Amino acid sequence: MNELAHLDEDLKNDISSAFGKSAEYYQQHAELQKQAANRLIASLEPWRDILPSGPIIELGCGTGFVTEGLAELYTDKEIQVTDLSDQMVEFCQQRFADSSNLQFRVQDAEEVSYDDPHYAMTISGFTAQWFEDAAQTLGKWLQATKPGGLLLVSFPGNESFPEWEEKCQELGLPFTANKLPDVEEMVVKMSVGPAQVDYYEDTVTQSFDSAGQFFRHLKNVGAATQKEGRALSPKELTMLINHWDNSTEGNIEVSYHLVFLAVKRDYDS
């Protein structure tokens, strides 16, 4: 294993560990992720009865926000529920112990095999932002999906956190949020080949009592792992929090750029 691969594996382990430790908090407090999951499931209504035969695979199940909707909609289909974190898989499996059509396993979503496309639907909520190349990984997921099948994902896009970035610029500090997928770039890449691509964008704002509470929330839901670049020093972070709080009247507001992407694989692919 070369050094780069080793570093990548270390990063994945860090991400998996952070989310695994956050399972209880995530289930109770990840309101944005739950809202996005509900909207993702709601978008399935036109597709509910026209998916081809074959199993459904969910990648990055977390504590089961998307899983819950799938279990209600598709009682007669095999649903494979996966996550990089064994703790998340265990948590989700315990939640849905009475659902006989759900199968659970630990799986790296970037390592989906597409040699034999057999999934009626590939679905994932709030996972794509963690990949090294989101468009490339989603392309693999589409190839693993049967002709006539559906790839359906949600993720925070690259226009998220403008308030955070603005406060960093005002102080001359680096903006250390992880780089998020560019929706236009992703749509262009996903549109190459015999597939029908549709997407919807929205902005959702969350309020926090303070900037410190926002950063604690990111950490507590497991989303604070830094993929690249340097983190702020404790002194710099304190400076940012104090500046953000002192320059804001009332609650701190943080905007998320939500992206919902649906790709139907054509039968002639």
Short mmCIF file of N, CA, C and O in Angstrom, two decimals, residues 20-70:
data_model
loop_
_atom_site.label_atom_id
_atom_site.label_comp_id
_atom_site.label_asym_id
_atom_site.label_seq_id
_atom_site.Cartn_x
_atom_site.Cartn_y
_atom_site.Cartn_z
N GLY A 20 -19.61 7.10 13.77
CA GLY A 20 -19.98 6.02 14.67
C GLY A 20 -20.19 6.50 16.09
O GLY A 20 -21.16 6.13 16.76
N LYS A 21 -19.29 7.36 16.57
CA LYS A 21 -19.40 7.88 17.93
C LYS A 21 -20.60 8.81 18.09
O LYS A 21 -21.07 9.02 19.22
N SER A 22 -21.08 9.36 16.99
CA SER A 22 -22.14 10.37 17.06
C SER A 22 -23.55 9.78 16.92
O SER A 22 -24.53 10.52 16.94
N ALA A 23 -23.68 8.47 16.78
CA ALA A 23 -24.95 7.85 16.39
C ALA A 23 -26.14 8.32 17.23
O ALA A 23 -27.17 8.73 16.68
N GLU A 24 -26.02 8.28 18.55
CA GLU A 24 -27.13 8.67 19.41
C GLU A 24 -27.49 10.15 19.21
O GLU A 24 -28.66 10.50 19.07
N TYR A 25 -26.47 11.01 19.22
CA TYR A 25 -26.72 12.44 19.02
C TYR A 25 -27.30 12.69 17.63
O TYR A 25 -28.23 13.48 17.47
N TYR A 26 -26.73 12.03 16.63
CA TYR A 26 -27.17 12.21 15.25
C TYR A 26 -28.65 11.89 15.12
O TYR A 26 -29.41 12.63 14.50
N GLN A 27 -29.07 10.76 15.68
CA GLN A 27 -30.45 10.35 15.59
C GLN A 27 -31.40 11.39 16.19
O GLN A 27 -32.48 11.66 15.66
N GLN A 28 -30.97 12.04 17.26
CA GLN A 28 -31.84 12.98 17.97
C GLN A 28 -31.75 14.41 17.45
O GLN A 28 -32.72 15.16 17.54
N HIS A 29 -30.60 14.80 16.91
CA HIS A 29 -30.38 16.22 16.65
C HIS A 29 -30.01 16.58 15.20
O HIS A 29 -29.89 17.77 14.90
N ALA A 30 -29.85 15.61 14.32
CA ALA A 30 -29.47 15.92 12.93
C ALA A 30 -30.72 16.28 12.13
O ALA A 30 -31.15 15.56 11.22
N GLU A 31 -31.31 17.42 12.50
CA GLU A 31 -32.60 17.81 11.91
C GLU A 31 -32.48 18.12 10.42
O GLU A 31 -33.39 17.80 9.64
N LEU A 32 -31.41 18.76 10.03
CA LEU A 32 -31.24 19.08 8.61
C LEU A 32 -31.15 17.81 7.78
O LEU A 32 -31.79 17.69 6.73
N GLN A 33 -30.37 16.84 8.25
CA GLN A 33 -30.22 15.58 7.53
C GLN A 33 -31.54 14.82 7.47
O GLN A 33 -31.87 14.19 6.46
N LYS A 34 -32.29 14.88 8.55
CA LYS A 34 -33.59 14.21 8.57
C LYS A 34 -34.55 14.88 7.60
O LYS A 34 -35.29 14.20 6.87
N GLN A 35 -34.56 16.20 7.57
CA GLN A 35 -35.41 16.94 6.64
C GLN A 35 -35.05 16.59 5.19
O GLN A 35 -35.94 16.36 4.36
N ALA A 36 -33.75 16.55 4.89
CA ALA A 36 -33.32 16.21 3.54
C ALA A 36 -33.72 14.79 3.18
O ALA A 36 -34.11 14.52 2.04
N ALA A 37 -33.63 13.87 4.13
CA ALA A 37 -34.02 12.48 3.88
C ALA A 37 -35.51 12.39 3.58
O ALA A 37 -35.93 11.67 2.65
N ASN A 38 -36.32 13.12 4.33
CA ASN A 38 -37.76 13.09 4.08
C ASN A 38 -38.09 13.64 2.70
O ASN A 38 -38.98 13.12 2.00
N ARG A 39 -37.37 14.68 2.28
CA ARG A 39 -37.61 15.25 0.96
C ARG A 39 -37.14 14.29 -0.13
O ARG A 39 -37.76 14.20 -1.21
N LEU A 40 -36.05 13.60 0.13
CA LEU A 40 -35.54 12.63 -0.84
C LEU A 40 -36.56 11.51 -1.03
O LEU A 40 -36.86 11.11 -2.17
N ILE A 41 -37.12 11.00 0.05
CA ILE A 41 -38.12 9.94 -0.03
C ILE A 41 -39.38 10.45 -0.72
O ILE A 41 -39.98 9.75 -1.55
N ALA A 42 -39.79 11.67 -0.41
CA ALA A 42 -40.99 12.24 -1.04
C ALA A 42 -40.84 12.35 -2.55
O ALA A 42 -41.81 12.18 -3.30
N SER A 43 -39.60 12.60 -3.01
CA SER A 43 -39.37 12.72 -4.46
C SER A 43 -39.52 11.39 -5.18
O SER A 43 -39.56 11.34 -6.41
N LEU A 44 -39.59 10.29 -4.42
CA LEU A 44 -39.74 8.96 -5.01
C LEU A 44 -41.17 8.67 -5.48
O LEU A 44 -41.40 7.67 -6.17
N GLU A 45 -42.12 9.51 -5.12
CA GLU A 45 -43.52 9.21 -5.40
C GLU A 45 -43.79 8.85 -6.86
O GLU A 45 -44.45 7.84 -7.14
N PRO A 46 -43.27 9.61 -7.84
CA PRO A 46 -43.54 9.23 -9.23
C PRO A 46 -42.89 7.91 -9.65
O PRO A 46 -43.28 7.32 -10.66
N TRP A 47 -41.88 7.46 -8.90
CA TRP A 47 -41.12 6.27 -9.26
C TRP A 47 -41.57 5.02 -8.51
O TRP A 47 -41.10 3.92 -8.80
N ARG A 48 -42.44 5.21 -7.56
CA ARG A 48 -42.73 4.15 -6.60
C ARG A 48 -43.07 2.81 -7.25
O ARG A 48 -42.57 1.77 -6.84
N ASP A 49 -43.89 2.85 -8.28
CA ASP A 49 -44.39 1.61 -8.86
C ASP A 49 -43.78 1.27 -10.22
O ASP A 49 -44.25 0.33 -10.89
N ILE A 50 -42.76 2.01 -10.64
CA ILE A 50 -42.23 1.75 -11.99
C ILE A 50 -40.76 1.37 -11.98
O ILE A 50 -40.13 1.29 -13.04
N LEU A 51 -40.21 1.10 -10.82
CA LEU A 51 -38.84 0.63 -10.78
C LEU A 51 -38.76 -0.78 -11.36
O LEU A 51 -39.70 -1.57 -11.23
N PRO A 52 -37.66 -1.12 -12.00
CA PRO A 52 -37.51 -2.49 -12.50
C PRO A 52 -37.37 -3.48 -11.34
O PRO A 52 -37.23 -3.08 -10.18
N SER A 53 -37.39 -4.74 -11.65
CA SER A 53 -37.17 -5.75 -10.63
C SER A 53 -35.73 -5.66 -10.10
O SER A 53 -34.86 -5.09 -10.75
N GLY A 54 -35.51 -6.24 -8.96
CA GLY A 54 -34.16 -6.22 -8.39
C GLY A 54 -34.12 -5.49 -7.07
O GLY A 54 -35.06 -4.77 -6.69
N PRO A 55 -33.03 -5.65 -6.33
CA PRO A 55 -32.90 -5.04 -5.01
C PRO A 55 -32.62 -3.54 -5.07
O PRO A 55 -32.22 -3.00 -6.10
N ILE A 56 -32.83 -2.90 -3.94
CA ILE A 56 -32.45 -1.50 -3.73
C ILE A 56 -31.23 -1.50 -2.82
O ILE A 56 -31.14 -2.30 -1.90
N ILE A 57 -30.27 -0.62 -3.10
CA ILE A 57 -29.15 -0.46 -2.19
C ILE A 57 -29.11 0.97 -1.68
O ILE A 57 -29.24 1.92 -2.46
N GLU A 58 -28.99 1.12 -0.36
CA GLU A 58 -28.79 2.43 0.25
C GLU A 58 -27.35 2.51 0.72
O GLU A 58 -26.87 1.64 1.44
N LEU A 59 -26.68 3.57 0.33
CA LEU A 59 -25.27 3.76 0.65
C LEU A 59 -25.13 4.93 1.63
O LEU A 59 -25.60 6.03 1.37
N GLY A 60 -24.51 4.66 2.78
CA GLY A 60 -24.39 5.68 3.81
C GLY A 60 -25.67 5.85 4.58
O GLY A 60 -26.26 6.94 4.62
N CYS A 61 -26.13 4.78 5.23
CA CYS A 61 -27.44 4.79 5.88
C CYS A 61 -27.51 5.66 7.12
O CYS A 61 -28.59 6.11 7.51
N GLY A 62 -26.36 5.90 7.77
CA GLY A 62 -26.40 6.64 9.02
C GLY A 62 -27.27 5.92 10.03
O GLY A 62 -27.21 4.70 10.18
N THR A 63 -28.12 6.68 10.72
CA THR A 63 -29.00 6.06 11.71
C THR A 63 -30.34 5.62 11.13
O THR A 63 -31.18 5.11 11.84
N GLY A 64 -30.53 5.87 9.81
CA GLY A 64 -31.70 5.31 9.15
C GLY A 64 -32.80 6.27 8.75
O GLY A 64 -33.95 5.87 8.58
N PHE A 65 -32.47 7.54 8.54
CA PHE A 65 -33.51 8.49 8.11
C PHE A 65 -34.09 8.11 6.76
O PHE A 65 -35.31 8.12 6.56
N VAL A 66 -33.22 7.79 5.79
CA VAL A 66 -33.69 7.35 4.47
C VAL A 66 -34.22 5.93 4.54
O VAL A 66 -35.24 5.59 3.93
N THR A 67 -33.56 5.09 5.33
CA THR A 67 -33.97 3.69 5.48
C THR A 67 -35.42 3.59 5.90
O THR A 67 -36.17 2.72 5.41
N GLU A 68 -35.83 4.45 6.81
CA GLU A 68 -37.20 4.40 7.32
C GLU A 68 -38.21 4.59 6.19
O GLU A 68 -39.20 3.86 6.09
N GLY A 69 -37.95 5.56 5.32
CA GLY A 69 -38.85 5.80 4.20
C GLY A 69 -38.86 4.65 3.21
O GLY A 69 -39.90 4.27 2.68
N LEU A 70 -37.68 4.09 2.93
CA LEU A 70 -37.59 2.95 2.02
C LEU A 70 -38.36 1.75 2.56
O LEU A 70 -39.08 1.06 1.81
#
